[in-house]
Short mmCIF file of N, CA and C in Angstrom, two decimals:
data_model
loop_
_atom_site.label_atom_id
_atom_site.label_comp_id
_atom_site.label_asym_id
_atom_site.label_seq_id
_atom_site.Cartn_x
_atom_site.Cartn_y
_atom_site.Cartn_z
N UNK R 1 20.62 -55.21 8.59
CA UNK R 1 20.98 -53.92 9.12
C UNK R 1 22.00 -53.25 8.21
N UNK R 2 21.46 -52.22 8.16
CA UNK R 2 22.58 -51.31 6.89
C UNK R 2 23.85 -50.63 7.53
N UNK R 3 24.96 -50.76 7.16
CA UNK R 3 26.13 -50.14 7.78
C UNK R 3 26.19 -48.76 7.94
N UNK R 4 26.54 -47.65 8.27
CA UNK R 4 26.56 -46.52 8.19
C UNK R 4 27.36 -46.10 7.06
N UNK R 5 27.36 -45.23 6.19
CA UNK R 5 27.86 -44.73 4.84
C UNK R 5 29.46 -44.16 5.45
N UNK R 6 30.30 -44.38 4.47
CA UNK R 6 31.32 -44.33 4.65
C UNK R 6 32.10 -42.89 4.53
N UNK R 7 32.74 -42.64 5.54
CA UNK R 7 33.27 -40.95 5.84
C UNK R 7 33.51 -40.65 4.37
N UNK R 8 33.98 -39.41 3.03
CA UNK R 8 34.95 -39.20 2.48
C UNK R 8 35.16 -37.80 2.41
N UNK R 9 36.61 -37.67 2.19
CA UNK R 9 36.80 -36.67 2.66
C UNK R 9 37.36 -35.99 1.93
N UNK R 10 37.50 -34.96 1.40
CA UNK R 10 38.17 -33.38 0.05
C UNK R 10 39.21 -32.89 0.70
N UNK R 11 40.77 -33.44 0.73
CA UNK R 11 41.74 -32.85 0.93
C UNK R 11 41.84 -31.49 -0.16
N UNK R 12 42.21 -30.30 0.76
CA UNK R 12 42.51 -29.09 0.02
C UNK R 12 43.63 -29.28 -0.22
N UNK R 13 43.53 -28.07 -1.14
CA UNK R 13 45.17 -28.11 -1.92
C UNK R 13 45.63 -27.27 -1.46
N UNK R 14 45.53 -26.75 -0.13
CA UNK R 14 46.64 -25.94 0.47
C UNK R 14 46.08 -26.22 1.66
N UNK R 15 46.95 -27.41 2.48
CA UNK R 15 46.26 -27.55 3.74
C UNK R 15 45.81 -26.38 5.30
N UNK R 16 45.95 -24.92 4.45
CA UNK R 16 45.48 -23.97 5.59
C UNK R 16 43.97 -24.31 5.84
N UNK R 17 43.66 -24.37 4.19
CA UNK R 17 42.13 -24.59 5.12
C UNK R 17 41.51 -26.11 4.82
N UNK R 18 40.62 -25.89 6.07
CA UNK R 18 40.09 -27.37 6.63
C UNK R 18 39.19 -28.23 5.41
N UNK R 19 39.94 -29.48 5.92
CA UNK R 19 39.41 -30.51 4.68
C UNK R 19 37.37 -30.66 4.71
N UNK R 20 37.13 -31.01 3.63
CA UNK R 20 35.70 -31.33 3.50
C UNK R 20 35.05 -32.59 3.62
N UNK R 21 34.48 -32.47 4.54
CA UNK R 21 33.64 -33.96 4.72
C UNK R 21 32.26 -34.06 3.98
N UNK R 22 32.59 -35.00 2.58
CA UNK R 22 31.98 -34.89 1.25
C UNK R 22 30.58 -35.52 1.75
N UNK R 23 30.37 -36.36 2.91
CA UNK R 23 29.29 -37.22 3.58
C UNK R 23 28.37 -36.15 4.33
N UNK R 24 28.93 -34.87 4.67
CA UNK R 24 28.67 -34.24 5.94
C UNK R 24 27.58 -33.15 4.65
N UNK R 25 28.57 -32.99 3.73
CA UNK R 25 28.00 -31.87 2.99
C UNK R 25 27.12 -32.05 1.91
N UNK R 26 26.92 -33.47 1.31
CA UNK R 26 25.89 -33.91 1.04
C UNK R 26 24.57 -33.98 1.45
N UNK R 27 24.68 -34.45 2.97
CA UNK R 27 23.37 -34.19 4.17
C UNK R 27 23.09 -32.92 4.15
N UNK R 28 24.13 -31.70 4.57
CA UNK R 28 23.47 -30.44 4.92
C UNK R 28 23.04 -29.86 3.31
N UNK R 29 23.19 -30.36 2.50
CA UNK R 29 22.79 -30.06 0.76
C UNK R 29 21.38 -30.45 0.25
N UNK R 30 21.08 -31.51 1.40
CA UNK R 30 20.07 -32.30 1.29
C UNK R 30 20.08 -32.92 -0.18
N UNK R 31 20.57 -32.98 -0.66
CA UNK R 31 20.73 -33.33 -1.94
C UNK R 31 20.07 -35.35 -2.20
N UNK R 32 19.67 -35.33 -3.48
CA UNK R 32 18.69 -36.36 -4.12
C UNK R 32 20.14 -37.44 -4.38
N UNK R 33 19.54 -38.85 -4.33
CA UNK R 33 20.43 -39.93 -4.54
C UNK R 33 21.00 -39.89 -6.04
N UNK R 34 20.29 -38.76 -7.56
CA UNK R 34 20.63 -38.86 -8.33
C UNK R 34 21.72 -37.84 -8.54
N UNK R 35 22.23 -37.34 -7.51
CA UNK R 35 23.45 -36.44 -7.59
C UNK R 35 24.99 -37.47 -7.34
N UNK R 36 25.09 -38.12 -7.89
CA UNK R 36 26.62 -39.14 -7.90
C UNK R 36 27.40 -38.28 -6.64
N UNK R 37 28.58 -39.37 -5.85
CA UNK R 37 29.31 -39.13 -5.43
C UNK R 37 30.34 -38.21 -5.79
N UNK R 38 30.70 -38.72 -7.61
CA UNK R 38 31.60 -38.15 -8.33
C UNK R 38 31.35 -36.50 -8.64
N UNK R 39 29.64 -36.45 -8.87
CA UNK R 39 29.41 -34.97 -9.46
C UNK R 39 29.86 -33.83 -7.99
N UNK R 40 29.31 -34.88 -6.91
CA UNK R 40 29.62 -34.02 -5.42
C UNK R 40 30.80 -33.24 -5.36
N UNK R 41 31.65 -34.43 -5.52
CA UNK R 41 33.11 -34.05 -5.47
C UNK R 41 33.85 -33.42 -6.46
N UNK R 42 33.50 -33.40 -7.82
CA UNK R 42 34.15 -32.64 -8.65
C UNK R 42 33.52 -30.92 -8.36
N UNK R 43 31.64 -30.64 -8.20
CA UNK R 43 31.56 -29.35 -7.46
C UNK R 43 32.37 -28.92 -6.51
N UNK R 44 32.37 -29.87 -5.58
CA UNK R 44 33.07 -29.05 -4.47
C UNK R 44 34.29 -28.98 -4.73
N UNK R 45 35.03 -29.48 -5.53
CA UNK R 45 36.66 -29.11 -5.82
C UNK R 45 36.74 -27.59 -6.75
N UNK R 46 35.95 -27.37 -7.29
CA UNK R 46 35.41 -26.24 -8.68
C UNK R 46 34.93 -25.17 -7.09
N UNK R 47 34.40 -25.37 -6.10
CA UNK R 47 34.11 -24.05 -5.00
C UNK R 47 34.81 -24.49 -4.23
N UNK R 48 35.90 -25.32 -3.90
CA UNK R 48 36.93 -25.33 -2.97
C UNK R 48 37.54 -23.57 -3.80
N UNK R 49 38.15 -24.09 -4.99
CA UNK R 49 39.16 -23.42 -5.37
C UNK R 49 38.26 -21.82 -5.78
N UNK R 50 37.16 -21.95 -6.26
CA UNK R 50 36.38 -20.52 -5.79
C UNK R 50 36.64 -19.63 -5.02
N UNK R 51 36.63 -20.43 -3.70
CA UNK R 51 36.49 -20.13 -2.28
C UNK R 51 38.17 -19.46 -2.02
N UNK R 52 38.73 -20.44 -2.05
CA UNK R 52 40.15 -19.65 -2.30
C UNK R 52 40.91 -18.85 -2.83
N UNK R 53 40.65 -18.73 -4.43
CA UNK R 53 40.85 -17.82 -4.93
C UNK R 53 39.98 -16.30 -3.97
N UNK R 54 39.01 -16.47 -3.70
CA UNK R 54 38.46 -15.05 -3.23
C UNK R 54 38.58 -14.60 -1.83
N UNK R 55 39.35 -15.82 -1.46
CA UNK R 55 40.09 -15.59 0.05
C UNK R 55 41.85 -15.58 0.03
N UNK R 56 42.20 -15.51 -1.14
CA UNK R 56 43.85 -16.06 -1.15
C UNK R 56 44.23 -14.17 -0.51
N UNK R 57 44.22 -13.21 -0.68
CA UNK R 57 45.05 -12.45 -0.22
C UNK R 57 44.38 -12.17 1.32
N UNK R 58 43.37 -12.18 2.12
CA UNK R 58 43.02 -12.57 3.75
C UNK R 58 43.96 -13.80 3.89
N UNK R 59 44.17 -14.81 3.28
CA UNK R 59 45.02 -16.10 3.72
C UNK R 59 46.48 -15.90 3.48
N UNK R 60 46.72 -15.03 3.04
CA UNK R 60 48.36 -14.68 2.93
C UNK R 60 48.74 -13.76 3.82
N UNK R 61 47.63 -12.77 3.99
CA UNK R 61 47.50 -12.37 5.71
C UNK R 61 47.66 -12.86 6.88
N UNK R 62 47.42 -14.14 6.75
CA UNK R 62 47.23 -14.73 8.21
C UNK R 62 48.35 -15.63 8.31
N UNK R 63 48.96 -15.85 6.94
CA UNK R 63 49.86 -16.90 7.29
C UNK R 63 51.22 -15.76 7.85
N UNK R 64 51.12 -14.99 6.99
CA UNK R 64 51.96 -13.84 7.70
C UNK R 64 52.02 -13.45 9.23
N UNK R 65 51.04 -13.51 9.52
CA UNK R 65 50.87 -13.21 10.98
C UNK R 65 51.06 -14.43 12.06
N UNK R 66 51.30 -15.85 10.97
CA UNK R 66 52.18 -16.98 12.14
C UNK R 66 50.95 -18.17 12.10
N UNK R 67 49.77 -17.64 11.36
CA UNK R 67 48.66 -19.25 11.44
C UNK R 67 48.72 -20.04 10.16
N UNK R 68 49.27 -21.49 10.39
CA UNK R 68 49.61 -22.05 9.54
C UNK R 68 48.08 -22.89 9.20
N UNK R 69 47.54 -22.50 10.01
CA UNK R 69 46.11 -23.14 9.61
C UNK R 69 44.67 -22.85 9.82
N UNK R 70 43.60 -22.60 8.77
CA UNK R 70 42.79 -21.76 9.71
C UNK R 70 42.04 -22.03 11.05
N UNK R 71 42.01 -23.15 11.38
CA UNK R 71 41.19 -23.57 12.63
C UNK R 71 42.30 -22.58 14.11
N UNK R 72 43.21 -22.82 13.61
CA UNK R 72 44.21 -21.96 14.63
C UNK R 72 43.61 -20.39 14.79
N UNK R 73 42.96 -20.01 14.53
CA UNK R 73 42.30 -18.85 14.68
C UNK R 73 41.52 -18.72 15.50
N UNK R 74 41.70 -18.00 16.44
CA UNK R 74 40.91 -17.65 17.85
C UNK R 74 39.06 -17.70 17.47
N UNK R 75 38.60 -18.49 18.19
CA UNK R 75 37.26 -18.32 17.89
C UNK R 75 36.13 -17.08 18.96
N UNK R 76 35.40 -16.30 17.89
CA UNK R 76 35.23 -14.72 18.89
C UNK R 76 34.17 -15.30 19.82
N UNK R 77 33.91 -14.59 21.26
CA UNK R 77 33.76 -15.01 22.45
C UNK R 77 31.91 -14.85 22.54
N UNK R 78 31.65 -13.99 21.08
CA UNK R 78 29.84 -13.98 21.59
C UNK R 78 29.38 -15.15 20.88
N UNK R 79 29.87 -16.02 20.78
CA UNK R 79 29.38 -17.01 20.49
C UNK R 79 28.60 -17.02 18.93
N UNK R 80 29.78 -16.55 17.94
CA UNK R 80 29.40 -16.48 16.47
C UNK R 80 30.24 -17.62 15.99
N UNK R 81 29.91 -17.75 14.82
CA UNK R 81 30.80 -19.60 14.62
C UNK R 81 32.13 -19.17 14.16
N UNK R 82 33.32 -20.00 14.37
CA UNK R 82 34.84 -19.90 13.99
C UNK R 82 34.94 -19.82 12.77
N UNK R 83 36.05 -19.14 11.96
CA UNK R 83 36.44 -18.56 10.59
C UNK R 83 36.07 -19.85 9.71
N UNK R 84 36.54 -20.93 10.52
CA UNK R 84 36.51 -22.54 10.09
C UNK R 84 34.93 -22.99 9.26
N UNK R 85 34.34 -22.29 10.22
CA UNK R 85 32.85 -23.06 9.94
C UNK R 85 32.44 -22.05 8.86
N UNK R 86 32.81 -20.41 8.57
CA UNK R 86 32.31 -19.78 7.79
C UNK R 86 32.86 -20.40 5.98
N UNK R 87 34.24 -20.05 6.31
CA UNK R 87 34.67 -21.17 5.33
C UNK R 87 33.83 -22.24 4.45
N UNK R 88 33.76 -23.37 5.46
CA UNK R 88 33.20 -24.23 5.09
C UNK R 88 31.56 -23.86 4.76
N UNK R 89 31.03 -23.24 4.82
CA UNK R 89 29.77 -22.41 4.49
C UNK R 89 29.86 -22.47 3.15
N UNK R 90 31.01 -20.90 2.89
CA UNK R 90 30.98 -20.52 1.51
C UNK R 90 31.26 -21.72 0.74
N UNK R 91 31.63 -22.55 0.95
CA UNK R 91 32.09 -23.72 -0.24
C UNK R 91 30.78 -24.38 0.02
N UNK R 92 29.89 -24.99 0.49
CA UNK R 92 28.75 -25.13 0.63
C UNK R 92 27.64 -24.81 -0.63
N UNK R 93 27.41 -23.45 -0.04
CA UNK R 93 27.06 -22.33 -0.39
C UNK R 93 27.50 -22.43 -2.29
N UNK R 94 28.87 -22.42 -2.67
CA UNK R 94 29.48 -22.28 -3.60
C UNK R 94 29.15 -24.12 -4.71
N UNK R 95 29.07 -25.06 -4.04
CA UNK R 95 28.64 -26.51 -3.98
C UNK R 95 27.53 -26.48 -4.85
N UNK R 96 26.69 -25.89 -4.07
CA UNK R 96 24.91 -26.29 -4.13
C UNK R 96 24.87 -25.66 -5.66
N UNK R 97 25.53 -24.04 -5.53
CA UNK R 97 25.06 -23.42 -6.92
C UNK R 97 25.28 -23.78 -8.19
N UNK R 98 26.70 -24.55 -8.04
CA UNK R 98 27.40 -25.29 -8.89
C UNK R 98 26.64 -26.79 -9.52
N UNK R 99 26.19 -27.26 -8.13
CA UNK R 99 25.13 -28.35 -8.78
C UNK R 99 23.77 -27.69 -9.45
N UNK R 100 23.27 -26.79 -9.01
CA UNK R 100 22.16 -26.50 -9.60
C UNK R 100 22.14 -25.68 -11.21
N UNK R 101 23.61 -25.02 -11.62
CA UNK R 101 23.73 -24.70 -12.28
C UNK R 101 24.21 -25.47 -13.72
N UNK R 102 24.76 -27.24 -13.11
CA UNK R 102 25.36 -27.60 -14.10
C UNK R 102 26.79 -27.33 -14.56
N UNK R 103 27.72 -28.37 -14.76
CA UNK R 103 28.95 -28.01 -15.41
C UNK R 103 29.15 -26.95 -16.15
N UNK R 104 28.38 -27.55 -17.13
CA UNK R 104 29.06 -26.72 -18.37
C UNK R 104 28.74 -24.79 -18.58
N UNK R 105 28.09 -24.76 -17.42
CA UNK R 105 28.76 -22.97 -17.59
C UNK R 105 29.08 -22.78 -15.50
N UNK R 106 30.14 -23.68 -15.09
CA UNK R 106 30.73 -23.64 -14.05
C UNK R 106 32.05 -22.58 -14.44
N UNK R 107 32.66 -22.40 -15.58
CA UNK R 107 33.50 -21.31 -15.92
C UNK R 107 32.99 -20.19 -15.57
N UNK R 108 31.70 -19.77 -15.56
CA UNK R 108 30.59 -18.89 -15.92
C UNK R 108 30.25 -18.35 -14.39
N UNK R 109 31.01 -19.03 -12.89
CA UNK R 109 30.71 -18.84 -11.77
C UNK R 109 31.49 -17.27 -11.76
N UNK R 110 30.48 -16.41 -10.86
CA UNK R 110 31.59 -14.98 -10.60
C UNK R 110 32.18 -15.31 -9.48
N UNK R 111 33.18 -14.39 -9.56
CA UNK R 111 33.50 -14.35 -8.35
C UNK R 111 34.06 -13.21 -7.47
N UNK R 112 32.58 -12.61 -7.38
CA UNK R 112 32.19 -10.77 -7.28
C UNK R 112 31.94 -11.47 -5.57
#
């Protein structure tokens, strides 16, 4: 019987926003066994900081306004997903392109 694969997890470098579960986002990536753990995690650190950079002045907003974190953000009532989950989207989102594009023109990502 095979054990279940082991959580890991992408502490951000500014703990406002929510850490990445590198296991979670592999699955929803669907991604092939020849994508290394390591390549996972060095993409998603390259669209962590994407992601932030193109959210840093909304996040200097909010910390202003008293939320030291984004999950602390009221989630809206028609039942659309929390800032949290969009977040974690765009880095997703930002992940996949990064693998499909290859390192070496990851400089080369916009960030329009």
């Amino acid at each position: 019987m095979q054990s279940p694969p082991c959580r890991r997890w992408l502490a951000s470098h500014d703990p406002f926003w929510p850490r990445i579960d590198l296991t979670t986002l592999r699955h929803a990536l669907d991604l092939c066994p020849s994508v290394s753990d390591v390549r996972l995690e060095l993409a998603t650190r390259v669209a962590v900081d994407h992601v932030a950079q193109d959210l840093a002045h909304w996040r200097k907003v909010l910390r202003e306004q008293g939320y030291r974190y984004l999950e602390d953000l009221p989630v809206a009532t028609d039942k659309q997903p929390g800032l949290a989950c969009t977040y974690l989207r765009a880095v997703q989102v930002q992940t996949r392109q990064l693998l499909q594009r290859g390192f070496d023109s990851a400089a080369e990502v916009s960030h329009e």
